[in-house]
mmCIF file of C-alpha atoms and ligand atoms in Angstrom:
data_model
loop_
_atom_site.group_PDB
_atom_site.id
_atom_site.type_symbol
_atom_site.label_atom_id
_atom_site.label_comp_id
_atom_site.label_asym_id
_atom_site.label_seq_id
_atom_site.Cartn_x
_atom_site.Cartn_y
_atom_site.Cartn_z
ATOM 1 C CA UNK A 1 39.788 26.563 74.475
ATOM 2 C CA UNK A 2 42.916 27.905 74.300
ATOM 3 C CA UNK A 3 44.059 29.947 77.701
ATOM 4 C CA UNK A 4 45.662 32.149 75.515
ATOM 5 C CA UNK A 5 44.858 32.041 72.025
ATOM 6 C CA UNK A 6 48.177 33.917 70.012
ATOM 7 C CA UNK A 7 49.951 31.018 71.667
ATOM 8 C CA UNK A 8 48.482 28.837 68.624
ATOM 9 C CA UNK A 9 50.954 31.367 66.598
ATOM 10 C CA UNK A 10 54.450 31.684 68.083
ATOM 11 C CA UNK A 11 53.647 34.433 69.886
ATOM 12 C CA UNK A 12 54.875 35.318 73.432
ATOM 13 C CA UNK A 13 52.728 38.178 74.184
ATOM 14 C CA UNK A 14 49.571 39.585 72.495
ATOM 15 C CA UNK A 15 50.016 41.850 69.440
ATOM 16 C CA UNK A 16 46.702 44.039 69.791
ATOM 17 C CA UNK A 17 46.804 47.110 71.707
ATOM 18 C CA UNK A 18 45.023 46.324 74.531
ATOM 19 C CA UNK A 19 41.728 47.549 73.896
ATOM 20 C CA UNK A 20 39.461 44.199 73.413
ATOM 21 C CA UNK A 21 39.856 41.887 77.015
ATOM 22 C CA UNK A 22 42.185 38.655 76.573
ATOM 23 C CA UNK A 23 39.798 36.715 73.883
ATOM 24 C CA UNK A 24 38.799 33.184 74.534
ATOM 25 C CA UNK A 25 39.121 31.234 71.588
ATOM 26 C CA UNK A 26 40.763 31.423 68.370
ATOM 27 C CA UNK A 27 38.190 30.925 65.148
ATOM 28 C CA UNK A 28 40.156 29.490 62.081
ATOM 29 C CA UNK A 29 37.005 28.747 59.567
ATOM 30 C CA UNK A 30 33.163 29.429 59.446
ATOM 31 C CA UNK A 31 29.769 28.232 57.614
ATOM 32 C CA UNK A 32 26.370 29.381 58.249
ATOM 33 C CA UNK A 33 25.787 29.381 61.801
ATOM 34 C CA UNK A 34 28.858 26.933 62.503
ATOM 35 C CA UNK A 35 32.341 28.455 63.302
ATOM 36 C CA UNK A 36 35.267 25.960 64.532
ATOM 37 C CA UNK A 37 38.748 27.438 66.339
ATOM 38 C CA UNK A 38 41.982 26.710 65.708
ATOM 39 C CA UNK A 39 41.363 23.251 67.415
ATOM 40 C CA UNK A 40 38.807 21.969 65.520
ATOM 41 C CA UNK A 41 36.457 22.174 67.690
ATOM 42 C CA UNK A 42 32.749 23.589 66.510
ATOM 43 C CA UNK A 43 30.568 25.995 67.562
ATOM 44 C CA UNK A 44 27.355 27.534 67.415
ATOM 45 C CA UNK A 45 27.434 31.130 66.173
ATOM 46 C CA UNK A 46 24.489 33.104 68.264
ATOM 47 C CA UNK A 47 26.614 36.387 67.944
ATOM 48 C CA UNK A 48 27.796 36.744 64.528
ATOM 49 C CA UNK A 49 30.084 39.214 65.067
ATOM 50 C CA UNK A 50 27.442 41.511 66.618
ATOM 51 C CA UNK A 51 24.608 41.359 64.475
ATOM 52 C CA UNK A 52 27.431 41.280 61.109
ATOM 53 C CA UNK A 53 27.238 37.716 59.649
ATOM 54 C CA UNK A 54 22.827 37.424 59.357
ATOM 55 C CA UNK A 55 23.138 35.672 56.346
ATOM 56 C CA UNK A 56 25.733 33.193 58.225
ATOM 57 C CA UNK A 57 29.105 32.947 57.919
ATOM 58 C CA UNK A 58 31.238 31.928 54.006
ATOM 59 C CA UNK A 59 27.492 32.664 52.665
ATOM 60 C CA UNK A 60 28.070 31.447 49.529
ATOM 61 C CA UNK A 61 26.662 34.130 47.418
ATOM 62 C CA UNK A 62 28.488 36.718 49.021
ATOM 63 C CA UNK A 63 31.698 35.348 49.083
ATOM 64 C CA UNK A 64 31.405 34.835 45.383
ATOM 65 C CA UNK A 65 30.854 38.003 44.564
ATOM 66 C CA UNK A 66 33.129 39.229 46.754
ATOM 67 C CA UNK A 67 35.540 37.058 45.277
ATOM 68 C CA UNK A 68 34.238 38.087 41.501
ATOM 69 C CA UNK A 69 34.856 41.571 42.106
ATOM 70 C CA UNK A 70 37.889 41.442 43.168
ATOM 71 C CA UNK A 71 38.972 39.741 40.488
ATOM 72 C CA UNK A 72 37.367 42.610 38.074
ATOM 73 C CA UNK A 73 37.644 45.649 40.067
ATOM 74 C CA UNK A 74 38.564 46.814 43.934
ATOM 75 C CA UNK A 75 38.898 50.804 43.690
ATOM 76 C CA UNK A 76 38.701 53.815 41.305
ATOM 77 C CA UNK A 77 38.012 57.133 44.080
ATOM 78 C CA UNK A 78 35.337 59.023 43.500
ATOM 79 C CA UNK A 79 36.932 61.200 41.286
ATOM 80 C CA UNK A 80 35.093 58.636 38.983
ATOM 81 C CA UNK A 81 32.160 55.809 39.808
ATOM 82 C CA UNK A 82 31.758 52.385 39.240
ATOM 83 C CA UNK A 83 29.112 49.955 38.590
ATOM 84 C CA UNK A 84 28.981 48.169 41.809
ATOM 85 C CA UNK A 85 28.592 51.280 44.123
ATOM 86 C CA UNK A 86 25.623 52.620 41.479
ATOM 87 C CA UNK A 87 23.436 49.389 41.551
ATOM 88 C CA UNK A 88 24.061 48.844 45.667
ATOM 89 C CA UNK A 89 23.151 52.965 45.920
ATOM 90 C CA UNK A 90 19.690 52.043 43.296
ATOM 91 C CA UNK A 91 19.176 49.392 45.444
ATOM 92 C CA UNK A 92 19.703 50.899 49.012
ATOM 93 C CA UNK A 93 17.599 53.932 47.963
ATOM 94 C CA UNK A 94 14.959 51.609 46.696
ATOM 95 C CA UNK A 95 14.661 49.553 49.724
ATOM 96 C CA UNK A 96 14.506 52.615 51.953
ATOM 97 C CA UNK A 97 12.094 54.348 49.595
ATOM 98 C CA UNK A 98 9.643 51.696 49.914
ATOM 99 C CA UNK A 99 9.931 51.903 54.102
ATOM 100 C CA UNK A 100 10.358 56.028 54.540
ATOM 101 C CA UNK A 101 7.612 57.239 50.805
ATOM 102 C CA UNK A 102 10.793 59.636 50.336
ATOM 103 C CA UNK A 103 13.260 59.075 47.317
ATOM 104 C CA UNK A 104 16.401 59.394 48.959
ATOM 105 C CA UNK A 105 20.611 59.339 48.897
ATOM 106 C CA UNK A 106 23.122 57.956 50.301
ATOM 107 C CA UNK A 107 27.031 57.995 51.267
ATOM 108 C CA UNK A 108 28.860 54.742 51.509
ATOM 109 C CA UNK A 109 31.599 54.576 54.518
ATOM 110 C CA UNK A 110 33.109 52.028 56.431
ATOM 111 C CA UNK A 111 31.503 51.453 59.325
ATOM 112 C CA UNK A 112 29.029 52.265 61.705
ATOM 113 C CA UNK A 113 31.049 55.532 63.915
ATOM 114 C CA UNK A 114 31.566 56.570 60.004
ATOM 115 C CA UNK A 115 28.235 56.673 59.069
ATOM 116 C CA UNK A 116 26.660 58.217 62.680
ATOM 117 C CA UNK A 117 29.885 60.960 62.056
ATOM 118 C CA UNK A 118 28.560 61.950 58.727
ATOM 119 C CA UNK A 119 24.984 61.982 60.016
ATOM 120 C CA UNK A 120 25.988 63.765 62.901
ATOM 121 C CA UNK A 121 27.523 66.598 60.202
ATOM 122 C CA UNK A 122 24.614 66.504 58.142
ATOM 123 C CA UNK A 123 22.908 67.603 60.946
ATOM 124 C CA UNK A 124 25.012 70.134 61.678
ATOM 125 C CA UNK A 125 24.964 72.003 58.478
ATOM 126 C CA UNK A 126 21.035 71.852 58.191
ATOM 127 C CA UNK A 127 21.027 73.353 61.667
ATOM 128 C CA UNK A 128 23.549 75.848 60.657
ATOM 129 C CA UNK A 129 25.136 78.412 62.643
ATOM 130 C CA UNK A 130 24.744 77.769 66.040
ATOM 131 C CA UNK A 131 22.489 75.570 65.505
ATOM 132 C CA UNK A 132 24.490 72.221 65.881
ATOM 133 C CA UNK A 133 23.315 70.337 69.001
ATOM 134 C CA UNK A 134 22.186 66.559 68.511
ATOM 135 C CA UNK A 135 19.999 64.904 71.411
ATOM 136 C CA UNK A 136 20.745 61.426 71.918
ATOM 137 C CA UNK A 137 19.482 58.583 74.714
ATOM 138 C CA UNK A 138 21.420 57.150 77.764
ATOM 139 C CA UNK A 139 22.056 54.141 77.035
ATOM 140 C CA UNK A 140 22.792 53.771 73.234
ATOM 141 C CA UNK A 141 25.602 53.672 71.218
ATOM 142 C CA UNK A 142 26.653 55.321 68.171
ATOM 143 C CA UNK A 143 30.397 54.544 68.223
ATOM 144 C CA UNK A 144 33.870 55.143 69.102
ATOM 145 C CA UNK A 145 35.583 57.640 66.686
ATOM 146 C CA UNK A 146 35.154 61.341 69.403
ATOM 147 C CA UNK A 147 31.749 62.485 68.139
ATOM 148 C CA UNK A 148 30.048 59.133 67.186
ATOM 149 C CA UNK A 149 31.187 58.848 70.862
ATOM 150 C CA UNK A 150 29.423 61.861 72.639
ATOM 151 C CA UNK A 151 26.703 60.788 71.060
ATOM 152 C CA UNK A 152 26.701 57.886 72.545
ATOM 153 C CA UNK A 153 24.455 58.177 76.088
ATOM 154 C CA UNK A 154 27.319 56.404 78.310
ATOM 155 C CA UNK A 155 28.975 59.107 80.413
ATOM 156 C CA UNK A 156 31.916 56.518 81.752
ATOM 157 C CA UNK A 157 33.138 55.693 77.979
ATOM 158 C CA UNK A 158 33.356 59.471 77.633
ATOM 159 C CA UNK A 159 35.393 60.249 80.837
ATOM 160 C CA UNK A 160 39.354 59.198 80.181
ATOM 161 C CA UNK A 161 38.824 61.175 76.485
ATOM 162 C CA UNK A 162 37.578 64.556 78.312
ATOM 163 C CA UNK A 163 36.646 66.958 76.878
ATOM 164 C CA UNK A 164 34.052 65.417 74.298
ATOM 165 C CA UNK A 165 33.594 67.087 71.481
ATOM 166 C CA UNK A 166 30.594 70.083 71.530
ATOM 167 C CA UNK A 167 26.789 70.240 70.967
ATOM 168 C CA UNK A 168 26.089 66.843 72.635
ATOM 169 C CA UNK A 169 23.231 65.918 75.409
ATOM 170 C CA UNK A 170 21.504 63.221 76.734
ATOM 171 C CA UNK A 171 17.846 62.324 77.863
ATOM 172 C CA UNK A 172 16.361 59.241 79.283
ATOM 173 C CA UNK A 173 15.178 56.913 76.582
ATOM 174 C CA UNK A 174 11.382 56.368 76.111
ATOM 175 C CA UNK A 175 10.703 59.787 77.985
ATOM 176 C CA UNK A 176 9.431 62.534 76.125
ATOM 177 C CA UNK A 177 9.038 65.208 78.429
ATOM 178 C CA UNK A 178 12.865 65.093 79.014
ATOM 179 C CA UNK A 179 13.414 64.844 75.456
ATOM 180 C CA UNK A 180 11.519 67.986 75.300
ATOM 181 C CA UNK A 181 12.887 69.487 77.971
ATOM 182 C CA UNK A 182 16.073 68.923 76.320
ATOM 183 C CA UNK A 183 14.825 70.980 73.130
ATOM 184 C CA UNK A 184 16.164 74.903 72.320
ATOM 185 C CA UNK A 185 17.377 77.037 69.608
ATOM 186 C CA UNK A 186 20.424 75.211 69.646
ATOM 187 C CA UNK A 187 19.282 71.862 68.447
ATOM 188 C CA UNK A 188 19.368 70.679 65.276
ATOM 189 C CA UNK A 189 18.262 66.936 65.034
ATOM 190 C CA UNK A 190 17.301 63.902 67.543
ATOM 191 C CA UNK A 191 19.621 60.473 67.392
ATOM 192 C CA UNK A 192 17.573 57.498 68.507
ATOM 193 C CA UNK A 193 18.204 53.549 67.649
ATOM 194 C CA UNK A 194 15.315 51.672 67.541
ATOM 195 C CA UNK A 195 16.387 49.187 69.736
ATOM 196 C CA UNK A 196 18.984 50.471 71.152
ATOM 197 C CA UNK A 197 21.386 47.569 70.556
ATOM 198 C CA UNK A 198 24.825 47.448 72.743
ATOM 199 C CA UNK A 199 22.765 49.207 76.119
ATOM 200 C CA UNK A 200 20.691 45.797 76.057
ATOM 201 C CA UNK A 201 18.861 45.256 73.599
ATOM 202 C CA UNK A 202 15.995 47.989 74.591
ATOM 203 C CA UNK A 203 13.360 48.770 72.331
ATOM 204 C CA UNK A 204 11.917 52.432 72.107
ATOM 205 C CA UNK A 205 8.239 52.056 72.868
ATOM 206 C CA UNK A 206 6.556 52.432 69.416
ATOM 207 C CA UNK A 207 4.260 55.596 70.427
ATOM 208 C CA UNK A 208 7.670 57.000 71.945
ATOM 209 C CA UNK A 209 9.153 56.581 68.393
ATOM 210 C CA UNK A 210 6.144 58.519 66.956
ATOM 211 C CA UNK A 211 5.851 61.520 69.200
ATOM 212 C CA UNK A 212 9.544 62.095 69.063
ATOM 213 C CA UNK A 213 8.926 62.254 65.027
ATOM 214 C CA UNK A 214 5.782 64.359 65.631
ATOM 215 C CA UNK A 215 7.949 66.799 68.098
ATOM 216 C CA UNK A 216 10.609 67.010 65.400
ATOM 217 C CA UNK A 217 8.155 67.881 62.795
ATOM 218 C CA UNK A 218 7.248 70.388 64.655
ATOM 219 C CA UNK A 219 10.446 71.844 65.929
ATOM 220 C CA UNK A 220 11.683 71.811 62.483
ATOM 221 C CA UNK A 221 14.476 69.023 64.195
ATOM 222 C CA UNK A 222 15.646 65.805 61.773
ATOM 223 C CA UNK A 223 14.861 62.266 63.190
ATOM 224 C CA UNK A 224 18.081 60.301 62.821
ATOM 225 C CA UNK A 225 18.072 56.962 63.561
ATOM 226 C CA UNK A 226 20.776 54.647 63.924
ATOM 227 C CA UNK A 227 20.348 51.345 62.601
ATOM 228 C CA UNK A 228 23.456 49.604 62.403
ATOM 229 C CA UNK A 229 22.812 47.055 64.605
ATOM 230 C CA UNK A 230 18.875 46.879 63.840
ATOM 231 C CA UNK A 231 18.768 47.417 60.248
ATOM 232 C CA UNK A 232 19.029 45.347 57.222
ATOM 233 C CA UNK A 233 16.256 42.699 58.203
ATOM 234 C CA UNK A 234 17.459 41.651 61.882
ATOM 235 C CA UNK A 235 14.288 42.769 63.956
ATOM 236 C CA UNK A 236 12.076 41.251 61.017
ATOM 237 C CA UNK A 237 11.558 44.077 59.110
ATOM 238 C CA UNK A 238 14.334 45.744 56.677
ATOM 239 C CA UNK A 239 14.886 48.252 59.441
ATOM 240 C CA UNK A 240 13.733 49.089 63.002
ATOM 241 C CA UNK A 241 11.440 52.070 62.634
ATOM 242 C CA UNK A 242 8.943 50.400 60.535
ATOM 243 C CA UNK A 243 7.692 48.532 63.802
ATOM 244 C CA UNK A 244 6.893 51.916 64.648
ATOM 245 C CA UNK A 245 5.335 53.067 61.329
ATOM 246 C CA UNK A 246 8.040 55.973 61.833
ATOM 247 C CA UNK A 247 10.007 57.880 58.771
ATOM 248 C CA UNK A 248 13.305 59.176 59.944
ATOM 249 C CA UNK A 249 15.062 62.300 57.926
ATOM 250 C CA UNK A 250 17.802 60.450 58.109
ATOM 251 C CA UNK A 251 19.563 56.681 58.722
ATOM 252 C CA UNK A 252 22.824 55.319 59.041
ATOM 253 C CA UNK A 253 23.655 51.358 58.541
ATOM 254 C CA UNK A 254 26.913 48.840 58.651
ATOM 255 C CA UNK A 255 26.996 45.865 60.410
ATOM 256 C CA UNK A 256 24.964 43.137 58.235
ATOM 257 C CA UNK A 257 25.517 45.148 55.745
ATOM 258 C CA UNK A 258 28.194 43.807 54.237
ATOM 259 C CA UNK A 259 27.686 40.413 56.061
ATOM 260 C CA UNK A 260 31.422 41.145 57.268
ATOM 261 C CA UNK A 261 32.811 42.877 54.604
ATOM 262 C CA UNK A 262 33.809 46.051 56.280
ATOM 263 C CA UNK A 263 31.556 48.904 54.961
ATOM 264 C CA UNK A 264 28.321 51.217 55.685
ATOM 265 C CA UNK A 265 26.325 53.583 54.482
ATOM 266 C CA UNK A 266 23.908 57.171 55.152
ATOM 267 C CA UNK A 267 20.428 57.405 54.009
ATOM 268 C CA UNK A 268 18.818 61.205 54.147
ATOM 269 C CA UNK A 269 15.833 62.453 52.263
ATOM 270 C CA UNK A 270 16.908 64.171 49.090
ATOM 271 C CA UNK A 271 16.048 67.570 50.772
ATOM 272 C CA UNK A 272 18.298 66.838 53.658
ATOM 273 C CA UNK A 273 20.658 65.480 51.357
ATOM 274 C CA UNK A 274 21.132 68.065 49.156
ATOM 275 C CA UNK A 275 22.740 69.733 52.307
ATOM 276 C CA UNK A 276 25.793 68.565 51.594
ATOM 277 C CA UNK A 277 27.565 70.271 48.743
ATOM 278 C CA UNK A 278 30.610 68.881 46.537
ATOM 279 C CA UNK A 279 34.045 69.002 49.406
ATOM 280 C CA UNK A 280 31.735 68.466 52.954
ATOM 281 C CA UNK A 281 32.385 65.407 52.894
ATOM 282 C CA UNK A 282 34.558 62.268 51.594
ATOM 283 C CA UNK A 283 35.747 59.026 52.315
ATOM 284 C CA UNK A 284 38.734 57.438 49.856
ATOM 285 C CA UNK A 285 36.700 54.568 50.468
ATOM 286 C CA UNK A 286 33.261 55.517 50.469
ATOM 287 C CA UNK A 287 31.372 53.691 47.270
ATOM 288 C CA UNK A 288 34.323 51.603 47.011
ATOM 289 C CA UNK A 289 33.750 48.879 44.356
ATOM 290 C CA UNK A 290 34.516 45.816 46.444
ATOM 291 C CA UNK A 291 32.816 46.802 49.442
ATOM 292 C CA UNK A 292 29.429 47.556 47.494
ATOM 293 C CA UNK A 293 29.680 44.202 45.078
ATOM 294 C CA UNK A 294 28.988 42.528 48.226
ATOM 295 C CA UNK A 295 26.225 45.123 49.901
ATOM 296 C CA UNK A 296 24.456 44.224 46.403
ATOM 297 C CA UNK A 297 25.495 40.850 47.466
ATOM 298 C CA UNK A 298 23.550 41.020 51.147
ATOM 299 C CA UNK A 299 20.540 42.811 49.370
ATOM 300 C CA UNK A 300 19.751 40.641 46.777
ATOM 301 C CA UNK A 301 20.332 37.413 49.077
ATOM 302 C CA UNK A 302 18.301 38.877 51.688
ATOM 303 C CA UNK A 303 15.197 39.661 49.343
ATOM 304 C CA UNK A 304 15.893 36.129 47.820
ATOM 305 C CA UNK A 305 15.364 34.515 50.687
ATOM 306 C CA UNK A 306 13.115 37.257 52.160
ATOM 307 C CA UNK A 307 15.100 37.608 55.605
ATOM 308 C CA UNK A 308 12.550 39.683 57.290
ATOM 309 C CA UNK A 309 9.930 37.301 57.423
ATOM 310 C CA UNK A 310 12.844 34.807 58.103
ATOM 311 C CA UNK A 311 14.388 36.767 60.964
ATOM 312 C CA UNK A 312 10.627 37.095 62.329
ATOM 313 C CA UNK A 313 9.384 33.494 62.489
ATOM 314 C CA UNK A 314 13.005 31.936 63.719
ATOM 315 C CA UNK A 315 13.009 34.923 66.528
ATOM 316 C CA UNK A 316 9.560 33.463 67.726
ATOM 317 C CA UNK A 317 10.576 29.864 67.798
ATOM 318 C CA UNK A 318 13.856 31.668 69.467
ATOM 319 C CA UNK A 319 12.029 33.612 72.454
ATOM 320 C CA UNK A 320 9.432 31.404 73.053
ATOM 321 C CA UNK A 321 12.118 28.439 73.580
ATOM 322 C CA UNK A 322 13.946 30.432 75.827
ATOM 323 C CA UNK A 323 11.093 31.913 78.043
ATOM 324 C CA UNK A 324 10.732 27.975 79.072
ATOM 325 C CA UNK A 325 14.068 28.018 79.872
ATOM 326 C CA UNK A 326 14.280 28.170 83.482
ATOM 327 C CA UNK A 327 16.496 30.467 85.165
ATOM 328 C CA UNK A 328 15.287 33.042 82.189
ATOM 329 C CA UNK A 329 13.115 35.880 83.476
ATOM 330 C CA UNK A 330 12.527 37.840 80.972
ATOM 331 C CA UNK A 331 13.210 37.919 76.792
ATOM 332 C CA UNK A 332 13.314 41.289 74.769
ATOM 333 C CA UNK A 333 14.311 42.513 72.084
ATOM 334 C CA UNK A 334 12.669 42.043 68.012
ATOM 335 C CA UNK A 335 13.176 39.768 65.384
ATOM 336 C CA UNK A 336 17.022 37.945 66.278
ATOM 337 C CA UNK A 337 17.746 41.076 68.191
ATOM 338 C CA UNK A 338 17.505 39.212 71.915
ATOM 339 C CA UNK A 339 18.377 39.309 75.356
ATOM 340 C CA UNK A 340 17.438 37.128 77.699
ATOM 341 C CA UNK A 341 17.696 39.004 80.806
ATOM 342 C CA UNK A 342 18.609 36.030 84.049
ATOM 343 C CA UNK A 343 17.317 35.035 86.964
ATOM 344 C CA UNK A 344 18.901 36.557 90.629
ATOM 345 C CA UNK A 345 21.930 35.775 91.074
ATOM 346 C CA UNK A 346 23.028 34.512 87.603
ATOM 347 C CA UNK A 347 26.171 36.680 86.595
ATOM 348 C CA UNK A 348 25.877 36.989 82.413
ATOM 349 C CA UNK A 349 29.586 36.531 81.835
ATOM 350 C CA UNK A 350 29.554 33.370 83.933
ATOM 351 C CA UNK A 351 26.509 32.347 81.621
ATOM 352 C CA UNK A 352 28.775 33.148 78.269
ATOM 353 C CA UNK A 353 32.481 31.690 79.137
ATOM 354 C CA UNK A 354 30.116 28.400 80.166
ATOM 355 C CA UNK A 355 27.841 28.448 77.041
ATOM 356 C CA UNK A 356 31.187 28.645 75.205
ATOM 357 C CA UNK A 357 32.661 26.159 77.009
ATOM 358 C CA UNK A 358 30.274 24.455 75.756
ATOM 359 C CA UNK A 359 30.224 25.322 71.886
ATOM 360 C CA UNK A 360 27.781 28.597 72.388
ATOM 361 C CA UNK A 361 28.867 31.599 71.126
ATOM 362 C CA UNK A 362 26.903 34.524 72.549
ATOM 363 C CA UNK A 363 27.372 37.647 74.744
ATOM 364 C CA UNK A 364 26.460 39.172 77.798
ATOM 365 C CA UNK A 365 25.371 42.666 76.954
ATOM 366 C CA UNK A 366 24.417 43.768 80.499
ATOM 367 C CA UNK A 367 26.082 42.023 83.804
ATOM 368 C CA UNK A 368 22.606 39.987 83.903
ATOM 369 C CA UNK A 369 21.245 39.893 80.358
ATOM 370 C CA UNK A 370 22.504 38.119 77.141
ATOM 371 C CA UNK A 371 22.624 38.619 73.747
ATOM 372 C CA UNK A 372 21.599 36.221 71.309
ATOM 373 C CA UNK A 373 21.886 37.938 67.376
ATOM 374 C CA UNK A 374 21.938 34.664 65.356
ATOM 375 C CA UNK A 375 22.149 34.928 61.505
ATOM 376 C CA UNK A 376 19.448 34.680 60.089
ATOM 377 C CA UNK A 377 19.661 32.003 57.670
ATOM 378 C CA UNK A 378 19.604 30.080 61.676
ATOM 379 C CA UNK A 379 17.575 26.705 60.986
ATOM 380 C CA UNK A 380 15.256 25.027 64.106
ATOM 381 C CA UNK A 381 17.752 22.382 64.624
ATOM 382 C CA UNK A 382 20.548 24.998 65.533
ATOM 383 C CA UNK A 383 17.624 26.879 67.554
ATOM 384 C CA UNK A 384 16.769 23.658 69.654
ATOM 385 C CA UNK A 385 20.342 22.537 69.902
ATOM 386 C CA UNK A 386 21.285 26.254 71.203
ATOM 387 C CA UNK A 387 18.333 26.563 73.836
ATOM 388 C CA UNK A 388 19.520 23.153 74.887
ATOM 389 C CA UNK A 389 22.853 24.731 75.640
ATOM 390 C CA UNK A 390 21.544 27.152 77.311
ATOM 391 C CA UNK A 391 19.293 25.388 79.745
ATOM 392 C CA UNK A 392 22.348 23.602 80.599
ATOM 393 C CA UNK A 393 24.734 25.844 81.636
ATOM 394 C CA UNK A 394 21.693 27.800 83.406
ATOM 395 C CA UNK A 395 21.124 24.378 85.278
ATOM 396 C CA UNK A 396 24.514 23.984 86.485
ATOM 397 C CA UNK A 397 25.227 27.842 87.372
ATOM 398 C CA UNK A 398 21.839 28.749 88.978
ATOM 399 C CA UNK A 399 22.222 29.576 92.754
HETATM 400 C C1 PLP B 401 28.273 48.645 66.624
HETATM 401 C C2 PLP B 401 27.151 50.113 66.313
HETATM 402 C C3 PLP B 401 27.840 51.339 66.230
HETATM 403 C C4 PLP B 401 29.579 51.678 66.117
HETATM 404 O O1 PLP B 401 29.528 50.887 64.203
HETATM 405 P P1 PLP B 401 31.145 50.204 63.924
HETATM 406 O O2 PLP B 401 31.374 49.937 62.741
HETATM 407 O O3 PLP B 401 31.581 49.682 65.167
HETATM 408 O O4 PLP B 401 31.787 51.560 64.142
HETATM 409 C C5 PLP B 401 27.239 52.437 66.179
HETATM 410 N N1 PLP B 401 25.479 52.492 66.349
HETATM 411 C C6 PLP B 401 24.980 51.286 66.537
HETATM 412 C C7 PLP B 401 23.407 51.185 66.852
HETATM 413 C C8 PLP B 401 25.775 50.169 66.818
HETATM 414 O O5 PLP B 401 25.284 48.949 67.624
#
């Protein structure tokens, strides 16, 4: 592992703004679950760039679609349409139509934060003047742009940037009474993750989500579900909300949707989407041909391989194996979005570093938990290899 990854590029100081901390490794190439660094060392990628490369690195179908589209047409602006965007929008509305029973419409954007920004603007326009507040949960993560940050239920992340935009309040996750108490006539929407990803891979209780849905119906509030991390088959269903059997009004997506090509989307039921009028929202890169060609290729490929089933089957296999590793006290999550809670006295950051050193990429999602999100195409042999590395690391680090 290079002590300072930039040295290999003949650069004496870090050319990036210091928002991410010093990178440990410079990755050069990937294929499926495997990654190679600039020294030629091989790694197993059990993080997928945070649940992004769900179809594996350099997926041939996705790469071919991106290359083909790059040779055909990249971008034309939203004054015009293009076949790639139209096809991706039809596929996405059809997937969400099947999952919700509702006709809906999508707006394409470039990231999860942008998808949530669009959803928050939709909620404000839906609520009308004086009814613009959005309630979200402590421990949530909705992105880094100002409104998405304000919705994010992590006060420490707000602190350096106060004052936050107005109209955001937070309640404890999985606590219906607290949510009900936070609703007043200024509230337009509730925004939740089906599994809090960045918050430590904490699933919403299915009965809680169903009660939230009922409360939103009673009070005329929109239920917005942030599926940026949980969507696109990651949890074993196309969307995380399907585990609870709830039907959201608005869904935001990004991460795995482009398998690494930057793209996001907000979907809303037709009558909700209809509150947006021409001029209300936009983005130069909304529905650009190259990004939406990637989206179509991802959906085609996920359908072809039945990615939700793979996430369920490999997820069951991985979590069962992890449960028998000494030093792991809890495995939580759904499908292939998992976290292992480590025994007392084991620090997740040390486990992450030791695993990385042995060629396994994971993430210390909290001080005491490691997040695992391998590609949905991961093999049983790769799962066994990763679990063996973690077992060795935990044996070494257990007090
Ligand atoms: C990653 C993430 C976001 C932010 O997505 P970006 O593409 O980084 O802007 C928002 N919500 C959830 C649940 C996420 O996991």
